[in-house]
Structure formats: structure tokens, C-alpha cells
mmCIF file of C-alpha atoms and ligand atoms in Angstrom:
data_model
loop_
_atom_site.group_PDB
_atom_site.id
_atom_site.type_symbol
_atom_site.label_atom_id
_atom_site.label_comp_id
_atom_site.label_asym_id
_atom_site.label_seq_id
_atom_site.Cartn_x
_atom_site.Cartn_y
_atom_site.Cartn_z
ATOM 1 C CA MET A 17 88.152 84.992 95.900
ATOM 2 C CA PHE A 18 87.633 85.123 99.588
ATOM 3 C CA ASP A 19 84.354 86.540 100.574
ATOM 4 C CA TYR A 20 84.706 89.581 103.206
ATOM 5 C CA ASN A 21 83.795 93.163 103.248
ATOM 6 C CA ALA A 22 86.322 94.387 105.787
ATOM 7 C CA PRO A 23 84.836 97.665 107.716
ATOM 8 C CA GLN A 24 87.481 100.950 107.248
ATOM 9 C CA ASP A 25 88.792 100.248 110.924
ATOM 10 C CA LEU A 26 89.452 96.494 111.558
ATOM 11 C CA LEU A 27 92.265 96.901 112.466
ATOM 12 C CA LYS A 28 92.666 100.013 114.695
ATOM 13 C CA ASP A 29 94.921 99.392 117.569
ATOM 14 C CA ARG A 30 96.669 96.432 116.501
ATOM 15 C CA VAL A 31 99.534 95.568 115.852
ATOM 16 C CA ILE A 32 101.027 93.684 112.742
ATOM 17 C CA LEU A 33 103.989 92.191 112.167
ATOM 18 C CA ILE A 34 104.712 91.068 108.050
ATOM 19 C CA THR A 35 107.887 89.060 106.967
ATOM 20 C CA GLY A 36 108.789 90.539 103.519
ATOM 21 C CA ALA A 37 106.906 93.156 103.513
ATOM 22 C CA GLY A 38 108.831 94.963 100.799
ATOM 23 C CA ASP A 39 107.153 93.254 97.707
ATOM 24 C CA GLY A 40 104.711 91.685 96.213
ATOM 25 C CA ILE A 41 102.167 89.998 98.651
ATOM 26 C CA GLY A 42 103.634 91.144 102.132
ATOM 27 C CA ARG A 43 103.999 94.531 100.173
ATOM 28 C CA ALA A 44 100.090 94.389 99.395
ATOM 29 C CA CYS A 45 99.462 92.706 102.835
ATOM 30 C CA ALA A 46 101.144 95.424 104.525
ATOM 31 C CA LEU A 47 99.667 98.740 102.977
ATOM 32 C CA SER A 48 96.022 96.508 103.264
ATOM 33 C CA CYS A 49 96.593 96.709 106.833
ATOM 34 C CA ALA A 50 97.379 100.125 107.308
ATOM 35 C CA ALA A 51 94.979 100.973 105.547
ATOM 36 C CA HIS A 52 92.450 99.684 107.663
ATOM 37 C CA GLY A 53 94.439 100.876 110.752
ATOM 38 C CA ALA A 54 97.112 98.709 112.009
ATOM 39 C CA THR A 55 100.727 99.606 112.848
ATOM 40 C CA VAL A 56 102.099 97.977 111.028
ATOM 41 C CA VAL A 57 106.037 96.149 111.210
ATOM 42 C CA LEU A 58 107.582 95.686 108.143
ATOM 43 C CA ILE A 59 110.294 92.929 107.573
ATOM 44 C CA GLY A 60 112.644 92.123 104.656
ATOM 45 C CA LYS A 61 115.592 92.023 103.574
ATOM 46 C CA THR A 62 115.851 94.529 100.776
ATOM 47 C CA PRO A 63 116.273 98.119 103.178
ATOM 48 C CA GLY A 64 114.858 100.169 100.123
ATOM 49 C CA LYS A 65 111.884 98.726 99.584
ATOM 50 C CA LEU A 66 110.951 98.608 103.131
ATOM 51 C CA GLU A 67 111.900 102.469 102.965
ATOM 52 C CA ALA A 68 109.484 103.029 100.614
ATOM 53 C CA VAL A 69 106.366 100.994 101.437
ATOM 54 C CA TYR A 70 107.292 102.953 104.571
ATOM 55 C CA ASP A 71 107.315 106.309 102.836
ATOM 56 C CA GLU A 72 103.721 105.137 101.095
ATOM 57 C CA ILE A 73 102.549 104.543 104.284
ATOM 58 C CA GLU A 74 103.397 108.129 106.032
ATOM 59 C CA ALA A 75 102.205 109.863 103.034
ATOM 60 C CA ALA A 76 98.988 108.386 102.913
ATOM 61 C CA GLY A 77 98.395 109.165 105.894
ATOM 62 C CA TYR A 78 97.748 105.772 107.822
ATOM 63 C CA PRO A 79 99.441 104.758 111.164
ATOM 64 C CA GLN A 80 103.190 104.742 111.496
ATOM 65 C CA PRO A 81 104.735 101.782 110.568
ATOM 66 C CA ALA A 82 108.330 100.133 112.314
ATOM 67 C CA LEU A 83 110.569 99.328 109.836
ATOM 68 C CA CYS A 84 113.273 96.209 110.947
ATOM 69 C CA PRO A 85 115.603 94.805 107.968
ATOM 70 C CA LEU A 86 116.218 91.808 108.681
ATOM 71 C CA ASN A 87 117.321 88.818 106.458
ATOM 72 C CA LEU A 88 115.792 85.779 107.023
ATOM 73 C CA GLU A 89 118.265 83.594 106.126
ATOM 74 C CA THR A 90 121.085 84.046 108.314
ATOM 75 C CA ALA A 91 119.573 86.014 111.294
ATOM 76 C CA LEU A 92 120.058 84.012 113.986
ATOM 77 C CA GLU A 93 117.584 83.422 117.707
ATOM 78 C CA LYS A 94 119.335 86.484 119.358
ATOM 79 C CA ASP A 95 118.628 88.357 116.572
ATOM 80 C CA TYR A 96 114.607 87.207 116.991
ATOM 81 C CA ASN A 97 114.629 87.461 120.852
ATOM 82 C CA ASP A 98 116.325 91.400 120.135
ATOM 83 C CA LEU A 99 113.727 92.119 117.440
ATOM 84 C CA ALA A 100 111.049 90.664 120.212
ATOM 85 C CA GLU A 101 112.797 92.856 123.358
ATOM 86 C CA GLN A 102 112.287 96.317 121.215
ATOM 87 C CA LEU A 103 108.511 95.786 120.075
ATOM 88 C CA PHE A 104 107.623 94.745 124.003
ATOM 89 C CA GLU A 105 109.604 98.398 124.932
ATOM 90 C CA THR A 106 107.182 100.441 121.738
ATOM 91 C CA PHE A 107 103.966 98.039 121.369
ATOM 92 C CA GLY A 108 103.659 95.698 124.431
ATOM 93 C CA LYS A 109 101.900 93.500 122.620
ATOM 94 C CA LEU A 110 102.031 91.539 118.924
ATOM 95 C CA ASP A 111 97.851 91.134 117.423
ATOM 96 C CA GLY A 112 99.176 89.889 114.028
ATOM 97 C CA LEU A 113 102.287 87.777 112.676
ATOM 98 C CA VAL A 114 102.348 87.091 108.798
ATOM 99 C CA HIS A 115 104.533 84.777 108.134
ATOM 100 C CA ASN A 116 104.907 85.652 104.002
ATOM 101 C CA ALA A 117 108.422 86.088 103.180
ATOM 102 C CA ALA A 118 109.567 83.051 100.740
ATOM 103 C CA VAL A 119 112.364 81.456 98.746
ATOM 104 C CA LEU A 120 111.511 79.747 95.724
ATOM 105 C CA GLY A 121 114.710 78.002 95.132
ATOM 106 C CA PRO A 122 115.797 75.608 92.441
ATOM 107 C CA ARG A 123 112.954 73.441 91.045
ATOM 108 C CA THR A 124 114.171 70.486 89.545
ATOM 109 C CA LEU A 125 114.219 66.984 90.079
ATOM 110 C CA LEU A 126 114.368 66.286 93.902
ATOM 111 C CA ASP A 127 117.730 64.754 92.964
ATOM 112 C CA GLN A 128 119.578 67.624 91.207
ATOM 113 C CA VAL A 129 118.862 69.628 93.962
ATOM 114 C CA LYS A 130 121.901 70.445 96.241
ATOM 115 C CA ALA A 131 121.957 70.301 99.403
ATOM 116 C CA GLU A 132 123.347 74.140 100.066
ATOM 117 C CA SER A 133 119.765 75.230 98.179
ATOM 118 C CA TRP A 134 117.613 72.937 100.084
ATOM 119 C CA LEU A 135 119.164 73.896 102.982
ATOM 120 C CA GLN A 136 118.599 77.741 102.157
ATOM 121 C CA VAL A 137 115.140 77.360 101.038
ATOM 122 C CA MET A 138 114.299 75.543 104.693
ATOM 123 C CA GLN A 139 116.074 78.109 106.163
ATOM 124 C CA VAL A 140 114.726 81.165 105.215
ATOM 125 C CA ASN A 141 110.850 78.873 104.679
ATOM 126 C CA VAL A 142 110.629 77.367 106.961
ATOM 127 C CA ASN A 143 113.692 77.759 110.739
ATOM 128 C CA ALA A 144 112.840 81.462 110.282
ATOM 129 C CA PRO A 145 109.127 81.211 110.636
ATOM 130 C CA PHE A 146 109.844 78.604 114.042
ATOM 131 C CA LEU A 147 112.401 81.239 115.430
ATOM 132 C CA LEU A 148 110.361 84.407 114.691
ATOM 133 C CA THR A 149 107.327 83.103 116.527
ATOM 134 C CA LYS A 150 109.073 81.654 119.309
ATOM 135 C CA ALA A 151 110.676 84.921 119.569
ATOM 136 C CA MET A 152 107.168 86.445 119.928
ATOM 137 C CA MET A 153 104.733 84.172 121.593
ATOM 138 C CA PRO A 154 104.682 86.512 124.479
ATOM 139 C CA LEU A 155 103.820 89.450 122.702
ATOM 140 C CA LEU A 156 101.194 87.722 120.316
ATOM 141 C CA ARG A 157 100.065 86.307 124.793
ATOM 142 C CA ALA A 158 99.921 89.965 125.406
ATOM 143 C CA ALA A 159 97.453 90.550 122.625
ATOM 144 C CA THR A 160 93.573 90.208 123.402
ATOM 145 C CA ASP A 161 92.863 88.177 120.054
ATOM 146 C CA ALA A 162 96.135 87.768 117.976
ATOM 147 C CA SER A 163 96.282 85.963 114.515
ATOM 148 C CA VAL A 164 99.309 84.611 113.475
ATOM 149 C CA VAL A 165 98.733 83.793 109.454
ATOM 150 C CA LEU A 166 101.148 81.133 107.578
ATOM 151 C CA LEU A 167 101.647 81.278 103.844
ATOM 152 C CA SER A 168 101.068 78.212 102.215
ATOM 153 C CA SER A 169 101.339 76.953 98.406
ATOM 154 C CA SER A 170 99.071 74.233 96.576
ATOM 155 C CA VAL A 171 102.343 72.346 96.317
ATOM 156 C CA GLY A 172 102.238 72.247 100.346
ATOM 157 C CA ARG A 173 99.053 70.424 100.230
ATOM 158 C CA LYS A 174 100.321 68.238 97.680
ATOM 159 C CA GLY A 175 103.242 67.841 96.024
ATOM 160 C CA ARG A 176 104.337 68.043 93.057
ATOM 161 C CA ALA A 177 107.467 67.318 90.306
ATOM 162 C CA TYR A 178 110.199 69.282 90.434
ATOM 163 C CA TRP A 179 108.578 71.771 92.801
ATOM 164 C CA GLY A 180 112.138 70.435 94.575
ATOM 165 C CA PRO A 181 112.428 72.177 98.614
ATOM 166 C CA TYR A 182 110.094 75.132 98.262
ATOM 167 C CA ALA A 183 107.096 72.590 98.200
ATOM 168 C CA VAL A 184 108.467 70.301 101.232
ATOM 169 C CA SER A 185 109.154 73.415 102.824
ATOM 170 C CA LYS A 186 105.529 74.603 102.561
ATOM 171 C CA PHE A 187 104.573 70.965 103.488
ATOM 172 C CA ALA A 188 106.484 71.564 106.704
ATOM 173 C CA VAL A 189 105.019 75.669 107.601
ATOM 174 C CA GLU A 190 101.486 73.142 107.248
ATOM 175 C CA GLY A 191 103.035 71.644 109.599
ATOM 176 C CA LEU A 192 104.173 74.181 112.215
ATOM 177 C CA MET A 193 100.884 75.804 111.689
ATOM 178 C CA GLN A 194 98.610 72.248 112.820
ATOM 179 C CA VAL A 195 100.924 71.837 115.578
ATOM 180 C CA LEU A 196 101.175 74.942 117.099
ATOM 181 C CA ALA A 197 97.248 75.574 116.115
ATOM 182 C CA ASP A 198 96.477 72.764 118.550
ATOM 183 C CA GLU A 199 98.600 73.674 121.728
ATOM 184 C CA GLN A 200 96.803 77.096 121.650
ATOM 185 C CA ASP A 201 93.226 75.688 120.991
ATOM 186 C CA GLY A 202 91.983 76.612 124.745
ATOM 187 C CA THR A 203 95.119 77.174 126.084
ATOM 188 C CA SER A 204 95.186 80.982 125.269
ATOM 189 C CA ALA A 205 93.426 83.400 122.650
ATOM 190 C CA ILE A 206 95.626 82.792 119.814
ATOM 191 C CA ARG A 207 94.749 81.591 116.041
ATOM 192 C CA VAL A 208 97.284 80.029 113.923
ATOM 193 C CA ASN A 209 96.204 79.541 109.943
ATOM 194 C CA SER A 210 98.017 79.063 107.020
ATOM 195 C CA LEU A 211 96.594 80.922 103.817
ATOM 196 C CA ASN A 212 97.514 80.253 100.182
ATOM 197 C CA PRO A 213 97.481 83.143 98.268
ATOM 198 C CA GLY A 214 96.400 80.921 95.169
ATOM 199 C CA ALA A 215 98.209 82.337 91.822
ATOM 200 C CA THR A 216 99.494 86.526 91.910
ATOM 201 C CA ARG A 217 101.055 88.599 89.700
ATOM 202 C CA THR A 218 104.353 88.701 91.980
ATOM 203 C CA ALA A 219 107.908 88.465 91.045
ATOM 204 C CA MET A 220 108.219 84.932 92.724
ATOM 205 C CA ARG A 221 105.258 83.733 90.219
ATOM 206 C CA ALA A 222 106.960 84.878 87.168
ATOM 207 C CA ALA A 223 110.016 82.791 87.985
ATOM 208 C CA ALA A 224 107.818 79.932 88.283
ATOM 209 C CA TYR A 225 106.014 80.422 85.465
ATOM 210 C CA PRO A 226 108.299 82.529 82.568
ATOM 211 C CA GLY A 227 106.248 82.011 79.781
ATOM 212 C CA GLU A 228 103.017 83.222 81.441
ATOM 213 C CA PRO A 229 101.372 86.390 81.243
ATOM 214 C CA PRO A 230 101.346 88.203 83.873
ATOM 215 C CA GLU A 231 98.087 89.942 83.726
ATOM 216 C CA THR A 232 96.228 86.391 83.272
ATOM 217 C CA ASN A 233 96.757 86.488 87.690
ATOM 218 C CA PRO A 234 95.096 88.980 90.139
ATOM 219 C CA GLU A 235 97.270 91.485 91.749
ATOM 220 C CA PRO A 236 99.105 91.312 95.299
ATOM 221 C CA ALA A 237 96.217 93.543 96.855
ATOM 222 C CA ASP A 238 93.159 91.004 94.611
ATOM 223 C CA ILE A 239 93.268 89.037 97.665
ATOM 224 C CA MET A 240 93.441 90.898 100.419
ATOM 225 C CA PRO A 241 90.295 90.327 101.873
ATOM 226 C CA ALA A 242 91.257 86.914 103.161
ATOM 227 C CA PHE A 243 94.580 88.671 105.086
ATOM 228 C CA LEU A 244 92.358 90.506 106.465
ATOM 229 C CA TYR A 245 89.429 88.768 107.264
ATOM 230 C CA LEU A 246 92.035 86.333 109.453
ATOM 231 C CA LEU A 247 93.870 89.598 111.100
ATOM 232 C CA GLY A 248 90.475 91.038 112.246
ATOM 233 C CA PRO A 249 88.227 90.008 114.711
ATOM 234 C CA ASP A 250 85.838 88.564 112.451
ATOM 235 C CA SER A 251 88.166 84.899 112.351
ATOM 236 C CA LYS A 252 87.877 85.076 115.982
ATOM 237 C CA GLY A 253 87.448 80.989 116.908
ATOM 238 C CA THR A 254 88.752 79.910 113.303
ATOM 239 C CA ASN A 255 92.161 77.937 114.733
ATOM 240 C CA GLY A 256 94.234 75.031 112.650
ATOM 241 C CA GLN A 257 92.380 76.049 109.272
ATOM 242 C CA ALA A 258 93.838 75.721 106.201
ATOM 243 C CA LEU A 259 92.236 78.528 104.003
ATOM 244 C CA ASP A 260 92.687 79.190 100.259
ATOM 245 C CA ALA A 261 92.865 83.467 99.811
ATOM 246 C CA GLN A 262 91.496 82.537 96.295
HETATM 247 P P1 NDP B 301 107.932 87.308 96.132
HETATM 248 O O1 NDP B 301 109.640 86.917 95.471
HETATM 249 O O2 NDP B 301 107.183 88.647 95.515
HETATM 250 O O3 NDP B 301 108.603 88.102 97.377
HETATM 251 C C1 NDP B 301 108.635 87.232 98.551
HETATM 252 C C2 NDP B 301 109.468 88.002 99.822
HETATM 253 O O4 NDP B 301 110.367 88.003 100.839
HETATM 254 C C3 NDP B 301 110.159 89.447 99.110
HETATM 255 O O5 NDP B 301 109.344 90.723 99.938
HETATM 256 C C4 NDP B 301 111.642 89.418 99.325
HETATM 257 O O6 NDP B 301 112.015 90.350 100.147
HETATM 258 C C5 NDP B 301 110.872 87.999 100.624
HETATM 259 N N1 NDP B 301 112.303 87.995 101.718
HETATM 260 C C6 NDP B 301 112.656 86.885 100.599
HETATM 261 N N2 NDP B 301 113.168 85.946 100.839
HETATM 262 C C7 NDP B 301 113.942 86.830 102.252
HETATM 263 C C8 NDP B 301 115.030 86.382 103.447
HETATM 264 N N3 NDP B 301 116.221 86.123 103.272
HETATM 265 N N4 NDP B 301 114.970 87.671 104.837
HETATM 266 C C9 NDP B 301 114.291 88.201 104.318
HETATM 267 N N5 NDP B 301 113.203 88.656 103.513
HETATM 268 C C10 NDP B 301 112.977 87.787 102.024
HETATM 269 O O7 NDP B 301 107.203 86.471 96.896
HETATM 270 P P2 NDP B 301 105.475 86.680 96.199
HETATM 271 O O8 NDP B 301 104.656 87.541 97.261
HETATM 272 O O9 NDP B 301 104.764 85.888 95.670
HETATM 273 O O10 NDP B 301 105.285 85.595 97.705
HETATM 274 C C11 NDP B 301 105.010 85.616 99.132
HETATM 275 C C12 NDP B 301 104.281 84.637 99.756
HETATM 276 O O11 NDP B 301 103.513 83.628 99.026
HETATM 277 C C13 NDP B 301 105.568 83.333 99.698
HETATM 278 O O12 NDP B 301 105.190 82.658 101.143
HETATM 279 C C14 NDP B 301 105.177 82.456 98.528
HETATM 280 O O13 NDP B 301 105.519 81.423 98.911
HETATM 281 C C15 NDP B 301 103.456 82.363 98.584
HETATM 282 N N6 NDP B 301 102.732 82.011 97.583
HETATM 283 C C16 NDP B 301 102.520 83.037 96.144
HETATM 284 C C17 NDP B 301 102.414 83.309 95.243
HETATM 285 C C18 NDP B 301 102.409 83.858 94.211
HETATM 286 O O14 NDP B 301 101.703 83.065 93.036
HETATM 287 N N7 NDP B 301 103.003 84.837 94.339
HETATM 288 C C19 NDP B 301 101.628 81.148 95.193
HETATM 289 C C20 NDP B 301 101.546 80.477 96.824
HETATM 290 C C21 NDP B 301 102.223 80.670 97.015
HETATM 291 P P3 NDP B 301 113.640 90.826 99.274
HETATM 292 O O15 NDP B 301 112.600 91.078 97.197
HETATM 293 O O16 NDP B 301 113.974 91.542 100.344
HETATM 294 O O17 NDP B 301 114.174 89.683 98.342
#
């Protein structure tokens, strides 16, 4: 596991947006960031799941989160710009941007993948992080040392048979990270890195490996040290890296 002990107030006064914050790794990330003092902006598809995370954060007495249901499959550039405008009015900056939401899509031979499934996976896993990052750049620039984290996968670093558009989308995520990181290098205080969570006990993992006993893998909460490291000031200067949470 990534070796990092986060102080309790690590993310005090930081505003951190997390996509797919209603479930799995994104939910754990939202709770962990809030527990370490951040104001979290919860983005996701299912309002009920986001509301449950919101309530959990409020009940724990952490900083009041912001809740923004948004379907990344259908959202248009204007929706991202409207969100950026709202966040600018409310917070004036964004210290952390975690591109966590993703879909697995069909796992089959590439020549069996339906065109519409390919496009859906690319829309959620690649186009949405691009559009969201683009809209958030002015807010990220307004922060002292902003951190962008893109969730990757081992199949986004080495291709594997039957992993279809998901694997290709994660290669694109690595590319997005590298280009953006290189552009920010020396020109802004924004750092950009990718993080492979490794096998983690979530609905996506269960869908990908239906025969695997869930307890084989760590819980989302167990892999949070790497997220906290990347989102807090201790990772200043870490830019353009492809990291592993386990
Ligand atoms: P889950 O499937 O458990 O959660 C995915 C999250 O993304 C959910 O909150 C879901 O919202 C959200 N989401 C999906 N589609 C959309 C959409 N169209 N609009 C908005 N939100 C959406 O996945 P994990 O937590 O396992 O995965 C998190 C990240 O980690 C992903 O990027 C994944 O690729 C990566 N990863 C995970 C691994 C694992 O072992 N779990 C291994 C390697 C990488 P809702 O629930 O409302 O649909």
C-alpha cells in the first residue's frame, strides 16, 4: 500500500471536486477528503447516492459539501461551464480535481464491440475529464497549488485482451495527464498525475471479476493514502507521474 500518513488537517481550506462521488472509490475519496478538512464538491449520476454521501459528511461534522448531480455521458460543454461559474461564485477557486467516474463497458474482442458502446465509454472516461478539466482551469489557476488526479488502471498502462474500450480509454487518460502535466510544468502551480487504484472492492471490480470473492481486495477506504498525498501540499512538485495506490 502507498506509504503516507496524512495529518488530520491536511486539506483544511481546500476545495476538492470528485466525480463519481456517490459510490466505490469516489465515495471513499469524498469522505476521506472531508475528514481531512476539505470542502468537497460531489459530482455523480445518481442524486440519491450523492445525497447519502452528503448526509454522511454533514452528520460527521466535516465541512459542508456541495452536491452537483451531473450525467457525464450526456453533459455538454455548456453544463461544465455553468458548473465552473457556480463554483467560481461560491468558492472562487478549486484546489483539487479528481477524475474518478468511469464505466467498464463491454469486455470482449474488439471486433465484437458495438460502436455505440465504444462511444459511451469514451464519452464518460475520456471526453468528460477533458471537458471538465477545460472548464475548471481558471478555478485551478486561482488556487495556490492545485492538484489534478486522473484515475487510471493497469490495463491503461499495458493493453490486455478483451478489456476493449475501457483499456483504450485509460490509455487516453494517461495521455491527457501527460500532455496537461507538460503544459503546466513551469507555467503554473497546477500538478497533474494519474493514479491506478489497483484491485479494489467495488461494484466495478465485481462486474469485471464476477467469480472473485470480494474480500480478496482492499476496501476503497484502505487505498486513500495515495489520494490524500496527491491532493495535499506534500505532493507539490510531483507532476506528470503515473502512480499506484497499492
Ligand atoms: P464504481 O463502478 O464502483 O463507481 C463508479 C462511479 O462513477 C459511480 O459513482 C458512478 O455513479 C460514477 N459514474 C459512472 N457513470 C457516470 C456518469 N455517466 N456520470 C456521472 N457519474 C458516473 O467504480 P470504482 O469505484 O471501482 O472505480 C473508480 C475509478 O477507479 C474508475 O475510474 C475505475 O476505472 C478505476 N479503477 C478501479 C479499479 C477497481 O478495482 N475498483 C481498478 C482500476 C481502476 P453511479 O453509481 O451513480 O452510476
